[in-house]
């Protein structure tokens, strides 16, 4: 048995200072204040020295780890995020891949999940294939602009099997419902997201019975449907805000470029504490830094100068969220651990609770990571 002492435990809605946490067989076996929680004899002792000890971070949407793409160097990408406190991650495969590439890269990641170095890879986030071709970085490379065709997509769905936790779709695309039905038939536990889309609320809500429950990088790569030239219409962002069942993913960079800080505060107020998710959308691109973005270090750009994603792990997004919105450390752990875990169906992790996986992270008050455990073992 392992006893972590002198910890400030980050619970789902409060803190326990001067605490102890017990781990046995990779699971949380007990916790509480040190003065009232007995430590069994013979325990291995780790002194947290007052650091915050929270549940391992759960990043459901990441393409890269630093410069390493998950589909090319999965171990390097996984380790990058593990060092940032991410104990569960869903590598994202983007719409720029053709059918054969999707099948190949799904195979690469399936095999990688057998590698201990990839212990935090827990499935896939399929950011494609059928999104709106008007939106997204590097959209000129999108091979899925044509009609939705079962002969095209079924080999990918079948190759992916039960690995996808999320398929991202544009609900306005013709025949998207057939695609969703087929994906659900192969993998009954999969969920769906609306992303890279200009769908109406009604089109989005039509897919909710199939399990559409996530808004991909909320307020990024979404369209608008003006009612009149002088009026703002309602579209994806409004539907995500309105529907309680839909979680809102947010990319939170240091300058508030992906999502303006005022918008972050607004979304937080609308969605509440249990429907907001922080993601890294960690990417790498070689495009030039556009004029006016000098000094931006945590955003990458495509060859046309458009934003192409975040360039850090999700603990950095937590720090930025704290700065931009005044969120507490308890809040950001919820946004980056409990909420994303529940959004994609992980009920065995995401909070400090008896019997859950001992995926843990030691951090300071700015979410700088000092130690990482997966199933009770030190991994970083």
C-alpha atoms as a printed R data frame, in Angstrom:
    type eleno elety resid chain resno       x      y       z
1   ATOM     1    CA   UNK     A     1   0.000  0.000   0.000
2   ATOM     2    CA   UNK     A     2   1.062  3.576  -0.724
3   ATOM     3    CA   UNK     A     3   0.309  6.577   1.491
4   ATOM     4    CA   UNK     A     4   0.618 10.110   0.094
5   ATOM     5    CA   UNK     A     5   0.894 12.501   3.044
6   ATOM     6    CA   UNK     A     6   0.950 16.287   3.508
7   ATOM     7    CA   UNK     A     7  -1.254 16.743   0.456
8   ATOM     8    CA   UNK     A     8  -3.864 19.345  -0.360
9   ATOM     9    CA   UNK     A     9  -6.432 17.086  -1.996
10  ATOM    10    CA   UNK     A    10  -8.450 18.562  -4.852
11  ATOM    11    CA   UNK     A    11 -11.921 17.111  -4.611
12  ATOM    12    CA   UNK     A    12 -14.727 17.684  -7.080
13  ATOM    13    CA   UNK     A    13 -16.049 20.742  -5.251
14  ATOM    14    CA   UNK     A    14 -13.718 21.455  -2.324
15  ATOM    15    CA   UNK     A    15 -10.203 21.049  -0.916
16  ATOM    16    CA   UNK     A    16  -8.880 18.889   1.913
17  ATOM    17    CA   UNK     A    17  -5.676 20.454   3.279
18  ATOM    18    CA   UNK     A    18  -3.078 18.531   5.286
19  ATOM    19    CA   UNK     A    19  -4.476 15.304   3.937
20  ATOM    20    CA   UNK     A    20  -3.438 11.717   3.341
21  ATOM    21    CA   UNK     A    21  -4.436  9.541   0.389
22  ATOM    22    CA   UNK     A    22  -4.052  5.774   0.366
23  ATOM    23    CA   UNK     A    23  -3.477  3.689  -2.778
24  ATOM    24    CA   UNK     A    24  -3.753 -0.076  -3.083
25  ATOM    25    CA   UNK     A    25  -3.649 -2.228  -6.215
26  ATOM    26    CA   UNK     A    26  -3.779  0.849  -8.421
27  ATOM    27    CA   UNK     A    27  -6.980  2.176  -6.837
28  ATOM    28    CA   UNK     A    28  -7.785  4.877  -4.301
29  ATOM    29    CA   UNK     A    29  -8.217  2.994  -1.027
30  ATOM    30    CA   UNK     A    30  -8.869  5.890   1.349
31  ATOM    31    CA   UNK     A    31  -8.280  9.569   2.051
32  ATOM    32    CA   UNK     A    32  -8.925 12.246   4.632
33  ATOM    33    CA   UNK     A    33  -7.285 14.673   7.025
34  ATOM    34    CA   UNK     A    34  -3.979 13.397   8.370
35  ATOM    35    CA   UNK     A    35  -5.034 13.988  11.968
36  ATOM    36    CA   UNK     A    36  -8.006 11.636  11.666
37  ATOM    37    CA   UNK     A    37  -6.944  9.156   8.966
38  ATOM    38    CA   UNK     A    38  -4.785  6.257  10.195
39  ATOM    39    CA   UNK     A    39  -1.915  5.136   7.982
40  ATOM    40    CA   UNK     A    40  -1.515  1.342   7.927
41  ATOM    41    CA   UNK     A    41   1.820 -0.056   9.022
42  ATOM    42    CA   UNK     A    42   4.277 -0.939   6.292
43  ATOM    43    CA   UNK     A    43   3.017  1.655   3.802
44  ATOM    44    CA   UNK     A    44   5.343  3.242   1.312
45  ATOM    45    CA   UNK     A    45   5.216  6.954   2.166
46  ATOM    46    CA   UNK     A    46   5.383  9.810  -0.334
47  ATOM    47    CA   UNK     A    47   5.416 13.326   1.094
48  ATOM    48    CA   UNK     A    48   3.514 15.762  -1.156
49  ATOM    49    CA   UNK     A    49   5.006 18.687   0.805
50  ATOM    50    CA   UNK     A    50   1.781 20.661   0.674
51  ATOM    51    CA   UNK     A    51   1.295 20.434  -3.084
52  ATOM    52    CA   UNK     A    52  -2.157 20.096  -4.570
53  ATOM    53    CA   UNK     A    53  -2.925 16.448  -5.370
54  ATOM    54    CA   UNK     A    54  -5.755 16.088  -7.841
55  ATOM    55    CA   UNK     A    55  -7.101 13.507 -10.273
56  ATOM    56    CA   UNK     A    56  -5.040 12.939 -13.399
57  ATOM    57    CA   UNK     A    57  -6.046 15.227 -16.254
58  ATOM    58    CA   UNK     A    58  -8.217 13.860 -19.059
59  ATOM    59    CA   UNK     A    59  -7.591 15.443 -22.467
60  ATOM    60    CA   UNK     A    60 -10.160 14.167 -24.941
61  ATOM    61    CA   UNK     A    61  -8.833 16.092 -27.972
62  ATOM    62    CA   UNK     A    62  -5.134 16.281 -28.906
63  ATOM    63    CA   UNK     A    63  -3.391 15.813 -32.266
64  ATOM    64    CA   UNK     A    64   0.214 16.120 -31.172
65  ATOM    65    CA   UNK     A    65   2.492 16.052 -28.183
66  ATOM    66    CA   UNK     A    66   4.891 18.897 -28.869
67  ATOM    67    CA   UNK     A    67   6.090 18.344 -32.428
68  ATOM    68    CA   UNK     A    68   5.341 14.606 -32.326
69  ATOM    69    CA   UNK     A    69   2.127 13.606 -34.087
70  ATOM    70    CA   UNK     A    70   0.236 10.790 -32.370
71  ATOM    71    CA   UNK     A    71  -0.199  8.889 -35.632
72  ATOM    72    CA   UNK     A    72   3.559  9.020 -36.349
73  ATOM    73    CA   UNK     A    73   5.250  8.986 -32.918
74  ATOM    74    CA   UNK     A    74   2.599  7.890 -30.444
75  ATOM    75    CA   UNK     A    75   4.977  7.159 -27.569
76  ATOM    76    CA   UNK     A    76   6.707 10.539 -27.812
77  ATOM    77    CA   UNK     A    77   3.360 12.339 -28.025
78  ATOM    78    CA   UNK     A    78   1.896 10.359 -25.120
79  ATOM    79    CA   UNK     A    79   4.914 11.041 -22.906
80  ATOM    80    CA   UNK     A    80   4.747 14.766 -23.666
81  ATOM    81    CA   UNK     A    81   1.226 14.906 -22.295
82  ATOM    82    CA   UNK     A    82   1.957 12.550 -19.402
83  ATOM    83    CA   UNK     A    83   4.611 14.977 -18.173
84  ATOM    84    CA   UNK     A    84   1.929 17.658 -18.285
85  ATOM    85    CA   UNK     A    85  -0.274 15.632 -15.956
86  ATOM    86    CA   UNK     A    86  -2.528 14.058 -18.593
87  ATOM    87    CA   UNK     A    87  -3.131 10.491 -17.466
88  ATOM    88    CA   UNK     A    88  -5.898  9.845 -20.017
89  ATOM    89    CA   UNK     A    89  -5.759 11.124 -23.578
90  ATOM    90    CA   UNK     A    90  -7.677 10.630 -26.803
91  ATOM    91    CA   UNK     A    91  -5.477 11.185 -29.866
92  ATOM    92    CA   UNK     A    92  -7.372 13.042 -32.564
93  ATOM    93    CA   UNK     A    93  -7.302 11.979 -36.217
94  ATOM    94    CA   UNK     A    94  -8.136 14.914 -38.499
95  ATOM    95    CA   UNK     A    95 -10.239 15.169 -41.669
96  ATOM    96    CA   UNK     A    96  -7.188 15.748 -43.866
97  ATOM    97    CA   UNK     A    97  -6.529 11.990 -44.014
98  ATOM    98    CA   UNK     A    98  -7.941  9.879 -46.821
99  ATOM    99    CA   UNK     A    99  -9.556  6.481 -46.276
100 ATOM   100    CA   UNK     A   100  -6.357  4.448 -46.468
101 ATOM   101    CA   UNK     A   101  -4.512  6.855 -44.158
102 ATOM   102    CA   UNK     A   102  -7.283  6.710 -41.576
103 ATOM   103    CA   UNK     A   103  -7.150  2.923 -41.572
104 ATOM   104    CA   UNK     A   104  -3.355  2.924 -41.335
105 ATOM   105    CA   UNK     A   105  -3.200  5.439 -38.470
106 ATOM   106    CA   UNK     A   106  -5.978  3.723 -36.537
107 ATOM   107    CA   UNK     A   107  -3.816  0.584 -36.711
108 ATOM   108    CA   UNK     A   108  -0.757  2.519 -35.494
109 ATOM   109    CA   UNK     A   109  -2.631  3.838 -32.469
110 ATOM   110    CA   UNK     A   110  -4.286  0.507 -31.683
111 ATOM   111    CA   UNK     A   111  -0.852 -1.109 -31.515
112 ATOM   112    CA   UNK     A   112   0.569  1.827 -29.530
113 ATOM   113    CA   UNK     A   113  -1.975  1.231 -26.778
114 ATOM   114    CA   UNK     A   114  -0.110 -2.007 -25.974
115 ATOM   115    CA   UNK     A   115   3.086 -0.025 -25.281
116 ATOM   116    CA   UNK     A   116   3.629  0.919 -21.595
117 ATOM   117    CA   UNK     A   117   4.977  4.274 -22.808
118 ATOM   118    CA   UNK     A   118   1.463  4.978 -24.125
119 ATOM   119    CA   UNK     A   119  -0.318  4.035 -20.906
120 ATOM   120    CA   UNK     A   120  -2.392  7.223 -21.059
121 ATOM   121    CA   UNK     A   121  -3.866  6.590 -24.552
122 ATOM   122    CA   UNK     A   122  -7.438  5.419 -23.961
123 ATOM   123    CA   UNK     A   123  -9.158  5.580 -27.344
124 ATOM   124    CA   UNK     A   124  -9.609  7.941 -30.272
125 ATOM   125    CA   UNK     A   125 -11.191 11.308 -31.000
126 ATOM   126    CA   UNK     A   126 -12.214 11.173 -34.654
127 ATOM   127    CA   UNK     A   127 -12.235 14.793 -35.848
128 ATOM   128    CA   UNK     A   128 -13.735 13.874 -39.167
129 ATOM   129    CA   UNK     A   129 -14.570 12.595 -41.595
130 ATOM   130    CA   UNK     A   130 -17.745 14.462 -42.395
131 ATOM   131    CA   UNK     A   131 -17.439 18.009 -41.161
132 ATOM   132    CA   UNK     A   132 -18.216 21.201 -43.082
133 ATOM   133    CA   UNK     A   133 -15.412 21.773 -45.625
134 ATOM   134    CA   UNK     A   134 -15.720 25.548 -45.151
135 ATOM   135    CA   UNK     A   135 -14.085 25.349 -41.738
136 ATOM   136    CA   UNK     A   136 -10.852 24.195 -40.137
137 ATOM   137    CA   UNK     A   137  -7.123 24.599 -40.521
138 ATOM   138    CA   UNK     A   138  -5.605 23.221 -43.732
139 ATOM   139    CA   UNK     A   139  -9.099 22.731 -45.158
140 ATOM   140    CA   UNK     A   140  -7.742 22.811 -48.695
141 ATOM   141    CA   UNK     A   141  -6.422 19.292 -47.971
142 ATOM   142    CA   UNK     A   142  -9.851 17.898 -47.049
143 ATOM   143    CA   UNK     A   143 -10.599 14.759 -49.163
144 ATOM   144    CA   UNK     A   144 -14.118 14.338 -47.693
145 ATOM   145    CA   UNK     A   145 -15.875 17.252 -49.396
146 ATOM   146    CA   UNK     A   146 -17.993 15.064 -51.665
147 ATOM   147    CA   UNK     A   147 -21.267 13.292 -50.906
148 ATOM   148    CA   UNK     A   148 -21.431 11.050 -47.853
149 ATOM   149    CA   UNK     A   149 -21.083  7.496 -49.154
150 ATOM   150    CA   UNK     A   150 -21.246  4.230 -47.162
151 ATOM   151    CA   UNK     A   151 -18.667  2.591 -49.407
152 ATOM   152    CA   UNK     A   152 -16.217  5.336 -48.433
153 ATOM   153    CA   UNK     A   153 -16.804  5.499 -44.710
154 ATOM   154    CA   UNK     A   154 -17.652  1.939 -43.636
155 ATOM   155    CA   UNK     A   155 -14.064  0.626 -43.987
156 ATOM   156    CA   UNK     A   156 -12.916  3.384 -41.626
157 ATOM   157    CA   UNK     A   157 -15.693  2.777 -39.113
158 ATOM   158    CA   UNK     A   158 -14.999 -0.956 -39.145
159 ATOM   159    CA   UNK     A   159 -11.239 -0.466 -38.790
160 ATOM   160    CA   UNK     A   160 -11.780  1.856 -35.836
161 ATOM   161    CA   UNK     A   161 -14.134 -0.611 -34.126
162 ATOM   162    CA   UNK     A   162 -14.559  0.247 -30.460
163 ATOM   163    CA   UNK     A   163 -11.599  2.657 -30.247
164 ATOM   164    CA   UNK     A   164 -13.415  5.942 -31.003
165 ATOM   165    CA   UNK     A   165 -14.912  7.634 -27.984
166 ATOM   166    CA   UNK     A   166 -16.063 10.533 -30.178
167 ATOM   167    CA   UNK     A   167 -16.908 11.099 -33.841
168 ATOM   168    CA   UNK     A   168 -17.116 14.782 -34.840
169 ATOM   169    CA   UNK     A   169 -19.763 15.636 -37.427
170 ATOM   170    CA   UNK     A   170 -21.406 18.561 -39.188
171 ATOM   171    CA   UNK     A   171 -25.134 17.835 -38.716
172 ATOM   172    CA   UNK     A   172 -26.068 19.938 -41.757
173 ATOM   173    CA   UNK     A   173 -24.413 17.538 -44.199
174 ATOM   174    CA   UNK     A   174 -26.774 15.452 -46.279
175 ATOM   175    CA   UNK     A   175 -27.015 11.793 -45.175
176 ATOM   176    CA   UNK     A   176 -25.091 12.467 -41.941
177 ATOM   177    CA   UNK     A   177 -27.764 10.589 -39.977
178 ATOM   178    CA   UNK     A   178 -26.957  7.378 -41.876
179 ATOM   179    CA   UNK     A   179 -23.274  7.803 -41.028
180 ATOM   180    CA   UNK     A   180 -24.124  8.318 -37.352
181 ATOM   181    CA   UNK     A   181 -26.378  5.254 -37.299
182 ATOM   182    CA   UNK     A   182 -23.672  3.086 -38.880
183 ATOM   183    CA   UNK     A   183 -20.984  4.348 -36.495
184 ATOM   184    CA   UNK     A   184 -23.274  3.644 -33.542
185 ATOM   185    CA   UNK     A   185 -24.070  0.155 -34.834
186 ATOM   186    CA   UNK     A   186 -20.365 -0.787 -34.936
187 ATOM   187    CA   UNK     A   187 -19.574  0.939 -31.626
188 ATOM   188    CA   UNK     A   188 -22.673  1.348 -29.430
189 ATOM   189    CA   UNK     A   189 -20.708  3.249 -26.776
190 ATOM   190    CA   UNK     A   190 -19.472  6.025 -29.052
191 ATOM   191    CA   UNK     A   191 -20.559  9.647 -28.631
192 ATOM   192    CA   UNK     A   192 -20.836 12.388 -31.240
193 ATOM   193    CA   UNK     A   193 -19.773 16.015 -31.377
194 ATOM   194    CA   UNK     A   194 -20.750 18.947 -33.524
195 ATOM   195    CA   UNK     A   195 -17.706 20.628 -35.006
196 ATOM   196    CA   UNK     A   196 -16.515 22.532 -38.068
197 ATOM   197    CA   UNK     A   197 -20.158 23.213 -38.729
198 ATOM   198    CA   UNK     A   198 -22.796 25.797 -39.528
199 ATOM   199    CA   UNK     A   199 -25.727 23.607 -38.523
200 ATOM   200    CA   UNK     A   200 -28.935 25.047 -37.181
201 ATOM   201    CA   UNK     A   201 -29.951 24.194 -33.610
202 ATOM   202    CA   UNK     A   202 -32.661 21.943 -35.021
203 ATOM   203    CA   UNK     A   203 -30.165 19.952 -37.116
204 ATOM   204    CA   UNK     A   204 -27.923 19.516 -34.065
205 ATOM   205    CA   UNK     A   205 -30.786 18.500 -31.811
206 ATOM   206    CA   UNK     A   206 -31.877 15.879 -34.362
207 ATOM   207    CA   UNK     A   207 -28.636 13.964 -33.648
208 ATOM   208    CA   UNK     A   208 -28.783 14.227 -29.869
209 ATOM   209    CA   UNK     A   209 -30.831 11.018 -29.506
210 ATOM   210    CA   UNK     A   210 -27.889  9.152 -31.069
211 ATOM   211    CA   UNK     A   211 -25.482 10.549 -28.464
212 ATOM   212    CA   UNK     A   212 -24.389 13.960 -29.740
213 ATOM   213    CA   UNK     A   213 -23.209 15.538 -26.494
214 ATOM   214    CA   UNK     A   214 -20.078 17.612 -27.222
215 ATOM   215    CA   UNK     A   215 -19.395 20.908 -28.966
216 ATOM   216    CA   UNK     A   216 -15.936 20.604 -30.525
217 ATOM   217    CA   UNK     A   217 -13.625 23.548 -29.657
218 ATOM   218    CA   UNK     A   218 -16.607 25.739 -28.821
219 ATOM   219    CA   UNK     A   219 -16.773 29.069 -30.725
220 ATOM   220    CA   UNK     A   220 -13.950 27.989 -33.080
221 ATOM   221    CA   UNK     A   221 -14.615 26.854 -36.679
222 ATOM   222    CA   UNK     A   222 -18.355 27.409 -36.463
223 ATOM   223    CA   UNK     A   223 -20.617 29.371 -38.778
224 ATOM   224    CA   UNK     A   224 -23.479 31.754 -38.320
225 ATOM   225    CA   UNK     A   225 -26.970 31.838 -39.796
226 ATOM   226    CA   UNK     A   226 -28.084 35.488 -39.887
227 ATOM   227    CA   UNK     A   227 -31.842 35.925 -39.869
228 ATOM   228    CA   UNK     A   228 -31.550 39.342 -41.487
229 ATOM   229    CA   UNK     A   229 -28.498 41.324 -42.628
230 ATOM   230    CA   UNK     A   230 -28.620 43.486 -39.523
231 ATOM   231    CA   UNK     A   231 -29.301 40.638 -37.038
232 ATOM   232    CA   UNK     A   232 -27.231 37.836 -35.566
233 ATOM   233    CA   UNK     A   233 -28.809 34.446 -36.121
234 ATOM   234    CA   UNK     A   234 -28.546 31.245 -34.113
235 ATOM   235    CA   UNK     A   235 -26.155 28.471 -35.041
236 ATOM   236    CA   UNK     A   236 -23.784 25.959 -33.449
237 ATOM   237    CA   UNK     A   237 -22.514 28.059 -30.556
238 ATOM   238    CA   UNK     A   238 -26.002 29.035 -29.486
239 ATOM   239    CA   UNK     A   239 -27.207 25.433 -29.667
240 ATOM   240    CA   UNK     A   240 -24.280 24.237 -27.544
241 ATOM   241    CA   UNK     A   241 -24.916 26.980 -24.997
242 ATOM   242    CA   UNK     A   242 -28.652 26.316 -24.897
243 ATOM   243    CA   UNK     A   243 -28.721 22.534 -24.599
244 ATOM   244    CA   UNK     A   244 -27.858 21.416 -21.113
245 ATOM   245    CA   UNK     A   245 -26.870 17.934 -22.320
246 ATOM   246    CA   UNK     A   246 -24.050 19.238 -24.555
247 ATOM   247    CA   UNK     A   247 -20.583 19.740 -23.116
248 ATOM   248    CA   UNK     A   248 -18.634 22.735 -24.439
249 ATOM   249    CA   UNK     A   249 -14.969 22.068 -25.233
250 ATOM   250    CA   UNK     A   250 -12.743 25.142 -25.002
251 ATOM   251    CA   UNK     A   251  -9.175 25.859 -26.072
252 ATOM   252    CA   UNK     A   252  -7.760 28.316 -23.562
253 ATOM   253    CA   UNK     A   253  -4.533 29.917 -24.774
254 ATOM   254    CA   UNK     A   254  -2.531 32.523 -22.898
255 ATOM   255    CA   UNK     A   255  -3.719 35.474 -24.983
256 ATOM   256    CA   UNK     A   256  -7.373 34.491 -25.221
257 ATOM   257    CA   UNK     A   257  -7.223 34.218 -29.015
258 ATOM   258    CA   UNK     A   258  -9.059 30.935 -29.572
259 ATOM   259    CA   UNK     A   259 -11.745 32.067 -27.144
260 ATOM   260    CA   UNK     A   260 -11.860 35.664 -25.978
261 ATOM   261    CA   UNK     A   261 -11.614 35.917 -22.159
262 ATOM   262    CA   UNK     A   262 -15.010 37.604 -22.005
263 ATOM   263    CA   UNK     A   263 -16.486 34.733 -24.011
264 ATOM   264    CA   UNK     A   264 -14.809 32.252 -21.674
265 ATOM   265    CA   UNK     A   265 -16.497 33.909 -18.726
266 ATOM   266    CA   UNK     A   266 -19.831 33.958 -20.559
267 ATOM   267    CA   UNK     A   267 -19.651 30.271 -21.533
268 ATOM   268    CA   UNK     A   268 -18.675 29.365 -17.984
269 ATOM   269    CA   UNK     A   269 -21.694 31.253 -16.671
270 ATOM   270    CA   UNK     A   270 -24.066 29.626 -19.173
271 ATOM   271    CA   UNK     A   271 -22.818 26.033 -19.111
272 ATOM   272    CA   UNK     A   272 -22.156 25.867 -15.388
273 ATOM   273    CA   UNK     A   273 -19.473 23.908 -13.623
274 ATOM   274    CA   UNK     A   274 -20.281 20.453 -15.007
275 ATOM   275    CA   UNK     A   275 -20.679 21.037 -18.761
276 ATOM   276    CA   UNK     A   276 -17.417 22.811 -19.585
277 ATOM   277    CA   UNK     A   277 -14.346 20.915 -20.821
278 ATOM   278    CA   UNK     A   278 -10.809 22.169 -21.277
279 ATOM   279    CA   UNK     A   279  -8.895 20.518 -24.132
280 ATOM   280    CA   UNK     A   280  -5.431 21.051 -25.537
281 ATOM   281    CA   UNK     A   281  -6.240 20.408 -29.214
282 ATOM   282    CA   UNK     A   282  -2.444 20.209 -29.167
283 ATOM   283    CA   UNK     A   283  -1.145 20.637 -32.711
284 ATOM   284    CA   UNK     A   284   1.969 21.400 -34.687
285 ATOM   285    CA   UNK     A   285   2.055 23.377 -37.902
286 ATOM   286    CA   UNK     A   286   4.749 25.203 -39.831
287 ATOM   287    CA   UNK     A   287   2.755 28.188 -41.027
288 ATOM   288    CA   UNK     A   288   4.033 31.746 -40.560
289 ATOM   289    CA   UNK     A   289   3.036 33.817 -37.558
290 ATOM   290    CA   UNK     A   290   0.628 36.464 -38.867
291 ATOM   291    CA   UNK     A   291   1.141 40.165 -38.274
292 ATOM   292    CA   UNK     A   292  -0.110 41.200 -34.873
293 ATOM   293    CA   UNK     A   293   0.601 37.845 -33.229
294 ATOM   294    CA   UNK     A   294   4.245 38.523 -32.332
295 ATOM   295    CA   UNK     A   295   5.149 36.970 -29.009
296 ATOM   296    CA   UNK     A   296   2.393 34.345 -29.122
297 ATOM   297    CA   UNK     A   297   4.089 31.102 -28.088
298 ATOM   298    CA   UNK     A   298   1.249 28.656 -27.439
299 ATOM   299    CA   UNK     A   299  -0.632 28.846 -30.757
300 ATOM   300    CA   UNK     A   300   0.336 27.393 -34.136
301 ATOM   301    CA   UNK     A   301  -0.755 28.605 -37.568
302 ATOM   302    CA   UNK     A   302  -1.300 26.877 -40.906
303 ATOM   303    CA   UNK     A   303   0.247 27.929 -44.222
304 ATOM   304    CA   UNK     A   304  -2.473 30.505 -44.816
305 ATOM   305    CA   UNK     A   305  -1.826 32.135 -41.453
306 ATOM   306    CA   UNK     A   306  -4.987 30.761 -39.805
307 ATOM   307    CA   UNK     A   307  -5.031 29.485 -36.251
308 ATOM   308    CA   UNK     A   308  -4.248 25.761 -36.319
309 ATOM   309    CA   UNK     A   309  -4.399 24.807 -32.649
310 ATOM   310    CA   UNK     A   310  -2.848 25.066 -29.207
311 ATOM   311    CA   UNK     A   311   0.787 24.211 -28.574
312 ATOM   312    CA   UNK     A   312   0.835 22.982 -24.974
313 ATOM   313    CA   UNK     A   313  -0.682 20.352 -22.705
314 ATOM   314    CA   UNK     A   314  -3.974 20.821 -20.921
315 ATOM   315    CA   UNK     A   315  -2.452 21.817 -17.560
316 ATOM   316    CA   UNK     A   316  -1.337 25.027 -19.299
317 ATOM   317    CA   UNK     A   317  -4.898 25.563 -20.521
318 ATOM   318    CA   UNK     A   318  -6.014 25.215 -16.888
319 ATOM   319    CA   UNK     A   319  -3.606 27.945 -15.833
320 ATOM   320    CA   UNK     A   320  -4.830 30.219 -18.611
321 ATOM   321    CA   UNK     A   321  -8.448 29.579 -17.596
322 ATOM   322    CA   UNK     A   322  -7.627 30.632 -14.059
323 ATOM   323    CA   UNK     A   323  -6.070 33.858 -15.322
324 ATOM   324    CA   UNK     A   324  -8.827 34.748 -17.795
325 ATOM   325    CA   UNK     A   325 -11.873 33.857 -15.697
326 ATOM   326    CA   UNK     A   326 -10.843 33.742 -12.044
327 ATOM   327    CA   UNK     A   327 -11.624 30.026 -11.899
328 ATOM   328    CA   UNK     A   328 -10.191 28.243  -8.878
329 ATOM   329    CA   UNK     A   329  -7.912 25.245  -8.927
330 ATOM   330    CA   UNK     A   330 -10.926 23.120  -7.935
331 ATOM   331    CA   UNK     A   331 -12.817 24.474 -10.939
332 ATOM   332    CA   UNK     A   332 -10.105 23.785 -13.513
333 ATOM   333    CA   UNK     A   333  -9.555 20.247 -12.248
334 ATOM   334    CA   UNK     A   334 -13.256 19.670 -12.839
335 ATOM   335    CA   UNK     A   335 -13.032 21.136 -16.363
336 ATOM   336    CA   UNK     A   336  -9.942 19.102 -17.236
337 ATOM   337    CA   UNK     A   337 -10.598 15.838 -15.415
338 ATOM   338    CA   UNK     A   338 -14.066 15.030 -14.091
339 ATOM   339    CA   UNK     A   339 -16.112 16.662 -16.870
340 ATOM   340    CA   UNK     A   340 -14.199 15.266 -19.858
341 ATOM   341    CA   UNK     A   341 -14.074 11.816 -18.262
342 ATOM   342    CA   UNK     A   342 -17.847 11.794 -17.862
343 ATOM   343    CA   UNK     A   343 -18.446 13.295 -21.312
344 ATOM   344    CA   UNK     A   344 -16.824 10.310 -23.029
345 ATOM   345    CA   UNK     A   345 -18.007  7.598 -20.663
346 ATOM   346    CA   UNK     A   346 -15.069  7.072 -18.291
347 ATOM   347    CA   UNK     A   347 -16.618  6.432 -14.883
348 ATOM   348    CA   UNK     A   348 -13.523  4.882 -13.265
349 ATOM   349    CA   UNK     A   349 -11.418  8.057 -13.157
350 ATOM   350    CA   UNK     A   350 -11.603 11.853 -13.108
351 ATOM   351    CA   UNK     A   351 -11.993 12.488  -9.382
352 ATOM   352    CA   UNK     A   352 -10.613 11.464  -6.015
353 ATOM   353    CA   UNK     A   353 -13.087  8.882  -4.777
354 ATOM   354    CA   UNK     A   354 -12.848  5.479  -3.137
355 ATOM   355    CA   UNK     A   355 -12.413  2.653  -5.624
356 ATOM   356    CA   UNK     A   356 -11.492  4.801  -8.622
357 ATOM   357    CA   UNK     A   357  -8.204  4.537 -10.486
358 ATOM   358    CA   UNK     A   358  -5.310  6.153  -8.663
359 ATOM   359    CA   UNK     A   359  -4.481  8.448 -11.565
360 ATOM   360    CA   UNK     A   360  -3.060 11.422  -9.710
361 ATOM   361    CA   UNK     A   361  -1.106 14.581 -10.366
362 ATOM   362    CA   UNK     A   362   0.892 16.786  -7.967
363 ATOM   363    CA   UNK     A   363   0.760 20.463  -8.960
364 ATOM   364    CA   UNK     A   364   1.502 23.880  -7.524
365 ATOM   365    CA   UNK     A   365  -0.978 26.761  -7.422
366 ATOM   366    CA   UNK     A   366  -0.379 27.552 -11.136
367 ATOM   367    CA   UNK     A   367  -0.850 23.967 -12.325
368 ATOM   368    CA   UNK     A   368   2.854 23.346 -12.852
369 ATOM   369    CA   UNK     A   369   3.190 19.561 -12.672
370 ATOM   370    CA   UNK     A   370   5.607 18.021 -10.185
371 ATOM   371    CA   UNK     A   371   4.666 14.317 -10.156
372 ATOM   372    CA   UNK     A   372   2.275 12.041 -12.071
373 ATOM   373    CA   UNK     A   373   0.801  8.649 -11.129
374 ATOM   374    CA   UNK     A   374  -1.080  6.232 -13.372
375 ATOM   375    CA   UNK     A   375  -2.873  3.450 -11.508
376 ATOM   376    CA   UNK     A   376  -0.809  4.258  -8.435
377 ATOM   377    CA   UNK     A   377   2.588  4.076 -10.152
378 ATOM   378    CA   UNK     A   378   4.849  7.078 -10.673
379 ATOM   379    CA   UNK     A   379   5.096  7.777 -14.410
380 ATOM   380    CA   UNK     A   380   6.522 11.315 -14.534
